Short mmCIF file of C-alpha atoms in Angstrom, two decimals:
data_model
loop_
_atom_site.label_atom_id
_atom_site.label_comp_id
_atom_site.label_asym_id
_atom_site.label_seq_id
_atom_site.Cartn_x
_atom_site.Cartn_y
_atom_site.Cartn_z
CA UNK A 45 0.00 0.00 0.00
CA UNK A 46 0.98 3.81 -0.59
CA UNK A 47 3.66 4.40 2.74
CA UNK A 48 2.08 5.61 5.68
CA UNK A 49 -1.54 5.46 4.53
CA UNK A 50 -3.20 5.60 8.05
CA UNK A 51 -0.72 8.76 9.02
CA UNK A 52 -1.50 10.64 5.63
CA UNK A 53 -5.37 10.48 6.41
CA UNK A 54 -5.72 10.20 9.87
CA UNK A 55 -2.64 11.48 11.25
CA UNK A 56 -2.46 15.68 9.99
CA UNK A 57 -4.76 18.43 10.05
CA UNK A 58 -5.23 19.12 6.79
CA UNK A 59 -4.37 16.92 3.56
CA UNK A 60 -4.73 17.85 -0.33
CA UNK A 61 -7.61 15.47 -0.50
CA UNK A 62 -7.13 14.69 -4.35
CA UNK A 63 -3.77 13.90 -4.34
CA UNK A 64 -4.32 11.35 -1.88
CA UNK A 65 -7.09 10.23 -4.19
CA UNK A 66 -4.79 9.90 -7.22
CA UNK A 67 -2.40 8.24 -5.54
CA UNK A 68 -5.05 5.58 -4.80
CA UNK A 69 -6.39 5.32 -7.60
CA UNK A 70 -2.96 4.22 -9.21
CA UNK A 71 -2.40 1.83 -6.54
CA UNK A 72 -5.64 0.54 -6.75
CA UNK A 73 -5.10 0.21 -10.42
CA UNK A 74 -2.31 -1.78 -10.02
CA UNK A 75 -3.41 -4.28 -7.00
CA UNK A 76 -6.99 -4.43 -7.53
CA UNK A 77 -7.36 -7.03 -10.60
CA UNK A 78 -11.27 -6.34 -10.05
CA UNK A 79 -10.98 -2.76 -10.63
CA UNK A 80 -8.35 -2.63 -13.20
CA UNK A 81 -10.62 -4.89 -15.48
CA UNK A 82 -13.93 -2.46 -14.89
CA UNK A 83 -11.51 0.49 -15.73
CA UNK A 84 -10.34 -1.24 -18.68
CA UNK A 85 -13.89 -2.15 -19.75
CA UNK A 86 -14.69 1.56 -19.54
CA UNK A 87 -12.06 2.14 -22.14
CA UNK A 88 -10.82 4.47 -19.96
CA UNK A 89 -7.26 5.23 -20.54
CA UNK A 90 -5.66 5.40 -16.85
CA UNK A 91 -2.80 8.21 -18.30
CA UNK A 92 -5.88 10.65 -18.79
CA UNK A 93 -6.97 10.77 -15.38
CA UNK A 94 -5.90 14.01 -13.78
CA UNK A 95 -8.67 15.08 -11.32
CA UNK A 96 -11.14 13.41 -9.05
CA UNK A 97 -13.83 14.17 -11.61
CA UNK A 98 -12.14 11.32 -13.85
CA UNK A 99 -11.54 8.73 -11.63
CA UNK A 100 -13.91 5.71 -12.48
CA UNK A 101 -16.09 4.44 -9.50
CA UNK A 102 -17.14 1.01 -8.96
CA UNK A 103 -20.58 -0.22 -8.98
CA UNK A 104 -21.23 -1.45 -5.39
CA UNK A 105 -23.09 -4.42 -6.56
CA UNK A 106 -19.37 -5.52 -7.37
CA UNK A 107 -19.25 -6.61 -3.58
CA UNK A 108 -21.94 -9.12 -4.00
CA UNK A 109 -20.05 -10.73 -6.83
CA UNK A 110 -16.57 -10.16 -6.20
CA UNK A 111 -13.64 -10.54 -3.97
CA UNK A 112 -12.83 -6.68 -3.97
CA UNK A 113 -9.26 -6.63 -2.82
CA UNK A 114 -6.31 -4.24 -3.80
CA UNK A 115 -3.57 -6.81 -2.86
CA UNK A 116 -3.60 -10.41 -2.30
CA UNK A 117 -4.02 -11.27 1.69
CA UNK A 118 -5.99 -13.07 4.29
CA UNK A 119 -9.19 -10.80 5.45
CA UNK A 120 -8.71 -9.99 9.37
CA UNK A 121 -12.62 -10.36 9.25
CA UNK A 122 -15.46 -10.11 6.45
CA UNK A 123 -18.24 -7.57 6.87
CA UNK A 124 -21.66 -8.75 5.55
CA UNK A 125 -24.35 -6.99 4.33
CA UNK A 126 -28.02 -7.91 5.81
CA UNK A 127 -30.54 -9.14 3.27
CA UNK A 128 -33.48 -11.06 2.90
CA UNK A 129 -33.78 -14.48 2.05
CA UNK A 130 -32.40 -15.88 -0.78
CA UNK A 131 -30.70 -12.38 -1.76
CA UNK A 132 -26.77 -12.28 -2.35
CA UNK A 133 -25.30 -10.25 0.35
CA UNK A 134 -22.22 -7.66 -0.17
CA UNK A 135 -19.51 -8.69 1.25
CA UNK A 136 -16.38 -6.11 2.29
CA UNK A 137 -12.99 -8.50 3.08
CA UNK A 138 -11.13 -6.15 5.88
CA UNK A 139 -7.61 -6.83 5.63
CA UNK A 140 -6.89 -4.46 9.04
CA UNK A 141 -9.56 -4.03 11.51
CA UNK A 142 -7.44 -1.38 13.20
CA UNK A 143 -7.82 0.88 10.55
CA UNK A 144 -11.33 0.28 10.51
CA UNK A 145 -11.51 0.77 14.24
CA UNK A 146 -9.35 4.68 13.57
CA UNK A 147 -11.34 5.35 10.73
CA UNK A 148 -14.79 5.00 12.71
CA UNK A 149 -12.71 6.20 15.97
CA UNK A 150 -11.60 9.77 14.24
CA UNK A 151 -15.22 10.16 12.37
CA UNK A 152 -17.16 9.61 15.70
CA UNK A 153 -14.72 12.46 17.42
CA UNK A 154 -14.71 14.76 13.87
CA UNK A 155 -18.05 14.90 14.60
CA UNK A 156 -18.58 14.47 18.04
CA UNK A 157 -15.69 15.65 20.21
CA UNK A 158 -13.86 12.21 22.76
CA UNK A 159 -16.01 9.07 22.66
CA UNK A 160 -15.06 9.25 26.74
CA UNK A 161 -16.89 12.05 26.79
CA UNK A 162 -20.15 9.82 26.13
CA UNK A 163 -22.25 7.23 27.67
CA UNK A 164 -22.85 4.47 24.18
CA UNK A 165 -26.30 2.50 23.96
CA UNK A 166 -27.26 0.30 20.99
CA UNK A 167 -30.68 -0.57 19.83
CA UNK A 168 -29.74 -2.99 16.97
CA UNK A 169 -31.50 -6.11 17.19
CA UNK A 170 -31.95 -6.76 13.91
CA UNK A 171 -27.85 -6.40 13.08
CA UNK A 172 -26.70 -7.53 16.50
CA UNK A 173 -28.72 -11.28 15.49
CA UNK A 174 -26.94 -11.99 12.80
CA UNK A 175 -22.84 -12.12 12.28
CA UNK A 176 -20.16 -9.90 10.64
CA UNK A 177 -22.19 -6.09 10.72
CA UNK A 178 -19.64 -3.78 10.21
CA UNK A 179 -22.29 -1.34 12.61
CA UNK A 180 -22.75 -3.91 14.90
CA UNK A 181 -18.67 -3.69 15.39
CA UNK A 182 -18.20 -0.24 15.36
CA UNK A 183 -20.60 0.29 17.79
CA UNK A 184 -19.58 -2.53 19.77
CA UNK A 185 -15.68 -0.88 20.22
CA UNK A 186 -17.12 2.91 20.59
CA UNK A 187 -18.90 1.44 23.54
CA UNK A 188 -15.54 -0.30 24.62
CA UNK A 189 -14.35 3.03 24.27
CA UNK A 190 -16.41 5.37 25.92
CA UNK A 191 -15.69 3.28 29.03
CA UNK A 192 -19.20 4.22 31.18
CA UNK A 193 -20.66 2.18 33.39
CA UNK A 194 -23.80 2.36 31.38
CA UNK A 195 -23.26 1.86 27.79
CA UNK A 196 -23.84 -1.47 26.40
CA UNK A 197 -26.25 -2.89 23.66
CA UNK A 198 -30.10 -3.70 24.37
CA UNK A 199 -31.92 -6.28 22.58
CA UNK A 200 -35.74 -5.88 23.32
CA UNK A 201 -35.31 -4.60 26.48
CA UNK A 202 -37.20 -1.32 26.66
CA UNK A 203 -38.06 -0.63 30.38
CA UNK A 204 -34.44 -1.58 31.27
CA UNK A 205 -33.22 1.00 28.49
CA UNK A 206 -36.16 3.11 29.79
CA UNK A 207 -34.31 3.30 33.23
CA UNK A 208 -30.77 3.74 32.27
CA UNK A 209 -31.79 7.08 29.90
CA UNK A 210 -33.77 8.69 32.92
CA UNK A 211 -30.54 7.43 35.48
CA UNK A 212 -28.55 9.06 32.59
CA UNK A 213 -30.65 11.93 32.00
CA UNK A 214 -30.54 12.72 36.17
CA UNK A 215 -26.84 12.69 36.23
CA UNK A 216 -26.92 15.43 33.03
CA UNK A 217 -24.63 12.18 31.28
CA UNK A 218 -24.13 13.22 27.49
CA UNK A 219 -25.84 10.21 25.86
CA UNK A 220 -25.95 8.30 22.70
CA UNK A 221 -28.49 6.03 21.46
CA UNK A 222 -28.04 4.54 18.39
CA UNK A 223 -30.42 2.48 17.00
CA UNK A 224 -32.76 0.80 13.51
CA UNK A 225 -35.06 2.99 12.55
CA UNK A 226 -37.86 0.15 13.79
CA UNK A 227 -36.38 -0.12 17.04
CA UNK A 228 -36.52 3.45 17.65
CA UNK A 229 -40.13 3.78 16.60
CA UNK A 230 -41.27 0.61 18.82
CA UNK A 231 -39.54 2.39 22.06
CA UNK A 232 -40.58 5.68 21.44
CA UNK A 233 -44.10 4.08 21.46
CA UNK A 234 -43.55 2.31 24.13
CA UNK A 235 -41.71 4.14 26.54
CA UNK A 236 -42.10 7.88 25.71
CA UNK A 237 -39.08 10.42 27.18
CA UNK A 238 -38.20 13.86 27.35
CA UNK A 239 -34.90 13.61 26.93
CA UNK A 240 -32.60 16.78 27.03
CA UNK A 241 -28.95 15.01 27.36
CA UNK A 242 -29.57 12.24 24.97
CA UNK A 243 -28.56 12.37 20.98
CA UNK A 244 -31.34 9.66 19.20
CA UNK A 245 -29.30 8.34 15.91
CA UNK A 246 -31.01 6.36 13.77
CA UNK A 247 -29.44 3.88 11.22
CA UNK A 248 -32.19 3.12 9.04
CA UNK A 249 -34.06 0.39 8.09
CA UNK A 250 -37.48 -1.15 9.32
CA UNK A 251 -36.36 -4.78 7.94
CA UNK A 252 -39.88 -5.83 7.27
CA UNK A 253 -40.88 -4.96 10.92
CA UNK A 254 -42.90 -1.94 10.16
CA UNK A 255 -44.20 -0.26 7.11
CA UNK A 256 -41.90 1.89 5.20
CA UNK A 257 -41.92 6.23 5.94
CA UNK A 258 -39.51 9.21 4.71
CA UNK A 259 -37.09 10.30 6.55
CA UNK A 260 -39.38 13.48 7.58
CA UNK A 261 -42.10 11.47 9.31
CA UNK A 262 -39.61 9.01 11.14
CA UNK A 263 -37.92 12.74 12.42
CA UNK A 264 -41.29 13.51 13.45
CA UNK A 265 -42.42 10.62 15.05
CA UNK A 266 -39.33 9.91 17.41
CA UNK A 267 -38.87 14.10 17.98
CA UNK A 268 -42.31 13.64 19.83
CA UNK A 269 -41.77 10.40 21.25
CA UNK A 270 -38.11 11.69 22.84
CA UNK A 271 -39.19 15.46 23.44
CA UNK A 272 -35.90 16.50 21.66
CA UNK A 273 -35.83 19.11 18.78
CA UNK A 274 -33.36 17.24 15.93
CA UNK A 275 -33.02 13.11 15.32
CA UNK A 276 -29.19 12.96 14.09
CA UNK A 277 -28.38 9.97 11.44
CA UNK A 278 -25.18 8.15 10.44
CA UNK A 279 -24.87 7.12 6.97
CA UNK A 280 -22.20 4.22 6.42
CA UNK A 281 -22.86 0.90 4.47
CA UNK A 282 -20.65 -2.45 4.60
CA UNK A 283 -18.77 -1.53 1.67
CA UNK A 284 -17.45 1.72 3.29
CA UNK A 285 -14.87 1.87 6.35
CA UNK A 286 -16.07 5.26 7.08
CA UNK A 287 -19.27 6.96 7.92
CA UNK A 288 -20.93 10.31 7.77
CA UNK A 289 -23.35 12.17 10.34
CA UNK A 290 -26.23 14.07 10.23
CA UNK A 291 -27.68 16.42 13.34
CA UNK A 292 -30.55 16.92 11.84
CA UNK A 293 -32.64 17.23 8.31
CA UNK A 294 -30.81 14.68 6.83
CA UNK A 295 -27.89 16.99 5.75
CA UNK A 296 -25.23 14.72 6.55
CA UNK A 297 -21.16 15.90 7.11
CA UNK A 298 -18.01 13.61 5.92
CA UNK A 299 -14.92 13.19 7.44
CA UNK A 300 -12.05 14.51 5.68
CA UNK A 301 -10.52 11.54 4.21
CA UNK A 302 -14.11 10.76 2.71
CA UNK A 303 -15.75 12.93 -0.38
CA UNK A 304 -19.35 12.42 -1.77
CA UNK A 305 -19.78 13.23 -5.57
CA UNK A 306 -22.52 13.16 -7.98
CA UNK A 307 -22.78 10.65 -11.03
CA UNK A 308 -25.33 11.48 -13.61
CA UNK A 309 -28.46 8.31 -14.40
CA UNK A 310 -27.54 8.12 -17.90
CA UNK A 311 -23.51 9.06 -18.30
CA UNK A 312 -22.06 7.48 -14.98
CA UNK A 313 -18.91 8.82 -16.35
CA UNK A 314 -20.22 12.24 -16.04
CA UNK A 315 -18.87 13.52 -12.07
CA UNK A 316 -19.46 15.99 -10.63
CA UNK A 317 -19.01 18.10 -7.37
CA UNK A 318 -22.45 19.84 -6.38
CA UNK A 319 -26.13 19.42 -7.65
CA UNK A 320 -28.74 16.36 -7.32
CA UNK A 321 -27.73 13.08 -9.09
CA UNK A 322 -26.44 9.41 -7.90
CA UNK A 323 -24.20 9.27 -5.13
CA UNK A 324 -20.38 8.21 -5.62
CA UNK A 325 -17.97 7.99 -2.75
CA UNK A 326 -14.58 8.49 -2.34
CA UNK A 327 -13.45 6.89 1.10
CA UNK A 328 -9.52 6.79 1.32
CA UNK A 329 -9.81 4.50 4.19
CA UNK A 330 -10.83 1.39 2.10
CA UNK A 331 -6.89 1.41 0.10
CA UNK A 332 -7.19 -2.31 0.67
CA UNK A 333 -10.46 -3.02 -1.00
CA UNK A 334 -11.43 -0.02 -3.13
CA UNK A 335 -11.57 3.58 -2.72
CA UNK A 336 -14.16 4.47 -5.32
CA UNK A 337 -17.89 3.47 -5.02
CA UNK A 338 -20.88 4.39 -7.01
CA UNK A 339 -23.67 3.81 -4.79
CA UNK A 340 -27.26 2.91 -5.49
CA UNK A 341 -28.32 5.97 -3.14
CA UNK A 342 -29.44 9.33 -5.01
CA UNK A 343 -29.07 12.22 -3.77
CA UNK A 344 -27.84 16.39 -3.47
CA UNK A 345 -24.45 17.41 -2.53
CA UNK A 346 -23.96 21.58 -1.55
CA UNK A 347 -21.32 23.59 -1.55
CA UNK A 348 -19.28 23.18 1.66
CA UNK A 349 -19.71 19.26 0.79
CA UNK A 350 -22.48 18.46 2.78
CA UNK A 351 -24.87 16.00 1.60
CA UNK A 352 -28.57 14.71 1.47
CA UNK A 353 -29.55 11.23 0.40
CA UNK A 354 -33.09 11.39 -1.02
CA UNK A 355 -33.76 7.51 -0.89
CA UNK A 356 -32.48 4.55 -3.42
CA UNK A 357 -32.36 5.32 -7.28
CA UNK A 358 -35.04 2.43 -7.72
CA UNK A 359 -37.61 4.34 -5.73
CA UNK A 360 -36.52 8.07 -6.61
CA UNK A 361 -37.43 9.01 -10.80
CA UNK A 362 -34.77 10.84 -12.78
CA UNK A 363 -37.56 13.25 -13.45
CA UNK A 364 -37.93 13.95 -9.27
CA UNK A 365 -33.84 13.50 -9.41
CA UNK A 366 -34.03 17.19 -11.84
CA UNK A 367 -36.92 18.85 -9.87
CA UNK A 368 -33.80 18.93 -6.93
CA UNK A 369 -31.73 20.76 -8.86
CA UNK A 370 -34.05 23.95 -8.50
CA UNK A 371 -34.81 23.24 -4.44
CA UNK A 372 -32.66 24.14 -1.68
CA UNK A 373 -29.82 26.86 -2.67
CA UNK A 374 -26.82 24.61 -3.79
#
């Protein structure tokens, strides 16, 4: 791998973002037979690319068919999508779980301030049944982290996590709660707080378990059920090592070694930097599997580089893609 990856991304203040990028992309050209082939098939001509804009990005249904590896090794672990049955699940080969663990680590804190300064609490039960989440770990270690008495994961257990949040909430303990979207819903129901020292962060997902909402009237629902003002989101997937945040409205912030761009529905070789249009993703953390992944996810990206993901490209029309590009002032 390029020398002293983790300290050129995760070790300085400020890096020149693309080119790091470049410097990827070449390696990745060279060690990553699966990528060099999909470049090839492009007919892109690997000489020509200059900026970020030109860098081809990977369909992320690659990771359902392929072994996505920049370098021949023996995974550490394997991170597996969920699914339903019968579906082929992604699956992300981690050759170093510690610079999975930094990566999550430093995005947590760029967003966050010291996981010690934080009581953790997971409401996963639909990732924490099943083996190899990728959220399931990284929340799992940020709770390891954080190092309070009260953090831990809860299955089903609502008027046990009921009890800990008002213990929490007496002792003015800055709290997070992490959780499904279905989980969330189900305790708010259940259990309503008002909570004034607790951040609710929901995944997404209802996995079946409820019927499916936008974004706006999940918000709504758990900002009554909690009595708090803003529902904050993370937005990470298995084929990412990195994750962004949102702290409300769905206008999510990356880290700096991570860059969201915009592809366009019917040139996916046209990039570019602001607007509304498919969501590509530059995350420098994944040098060992690939760098460069064109999600499934549209969305609108504004100028400082914060983002909004307006649901999957399969549910969202190119002709409500366009009406974006006249909304909110990009």
């Amino acid at each position: 791998m390029p020398d002293q990856w983790n300290h050129k991304i995760f070790g300085v203040q400020r890096f020149d973002f693309d080119k790091l990028s470049l410097e990827a992309f070449q390696y990745q050209l060279r060690n990553n037979t699966v990528y060099n082939n999909y470049v090839k098939a492009l007919g892109v001509n690997p000489a020509t690319v200059n900026s970020v804009s030109q860098i081809p990005f990977l369909p992320v249904s690659f990771f359902k068919s392929h072994s996505i590896k920049a370098s021949e090794f023996t995974a550490e672990t394997v991170f597996e999508s969920s699914g339903t049955t019968g579906s082929i699940n992604s699956r992300h080969l981690v050759k170093d779980l510690l610079l999975y663990k930094e990566s999550f680590t430093k995005g947590f804190e760029f967003s966050y301030g010291p996981v010690t300064d934080w009581c953790i609490i997971g409401l996963l039960p639909s990732y924490i049944e099943r083996d190899n989440s990728s959220l399931v770990y990284m929340v799992n270690e940020l709770i390891k982290l954080s190092s309070h008495p009260l953090s831990g994961f809860y299955l089903n257990e609502y008027e046990k996590l009921s009890a800990m949040l008002e213990e929490a909430e007496a002792k003015q303990q800055k709290t997070l709660l992490i959780g499904v979207t279905f989980a969330l819903l189900d305790f708010a129901e259940r259990f309503p707080l008002q909570l004034k020292y607790t951040v609710i962060m929901e995944t997404g997902g209802m996995k079946g378990r409820r019927k499916e909402m936008i974004r706006a009237e999940v918000h709504d629902l758990l900002k009554k059920g909690f009595g708090i003002t803003a529902v904050h989101s993370e937005y990470g997937m298995t084929e990412l090592l990195s994750q962004a945040y949102s702290k409300g409205e769905g206008i999510f912030s990356a880290p700096p070694w991570m860059k969201v761009l915009l592809r366009d529905e019917e040139d996916p070789l046209a990039v570019k930097e602001t607007g509304a249009g498919i969501i590509n993703i530059i995350d420098l953390a994944n040098i060992h599997s690939c760098c460069f992944i064109a999600t499934d996810d549209a969305g609108k990206v504004y100028g400082d580089g914060s983002f909004e993901v307006l649901g999957r490209m399969d549910a969202v029309s190119y002709t409500h893609l366009r009406a974006h590009e006249t909304g909110r002032n990009l």
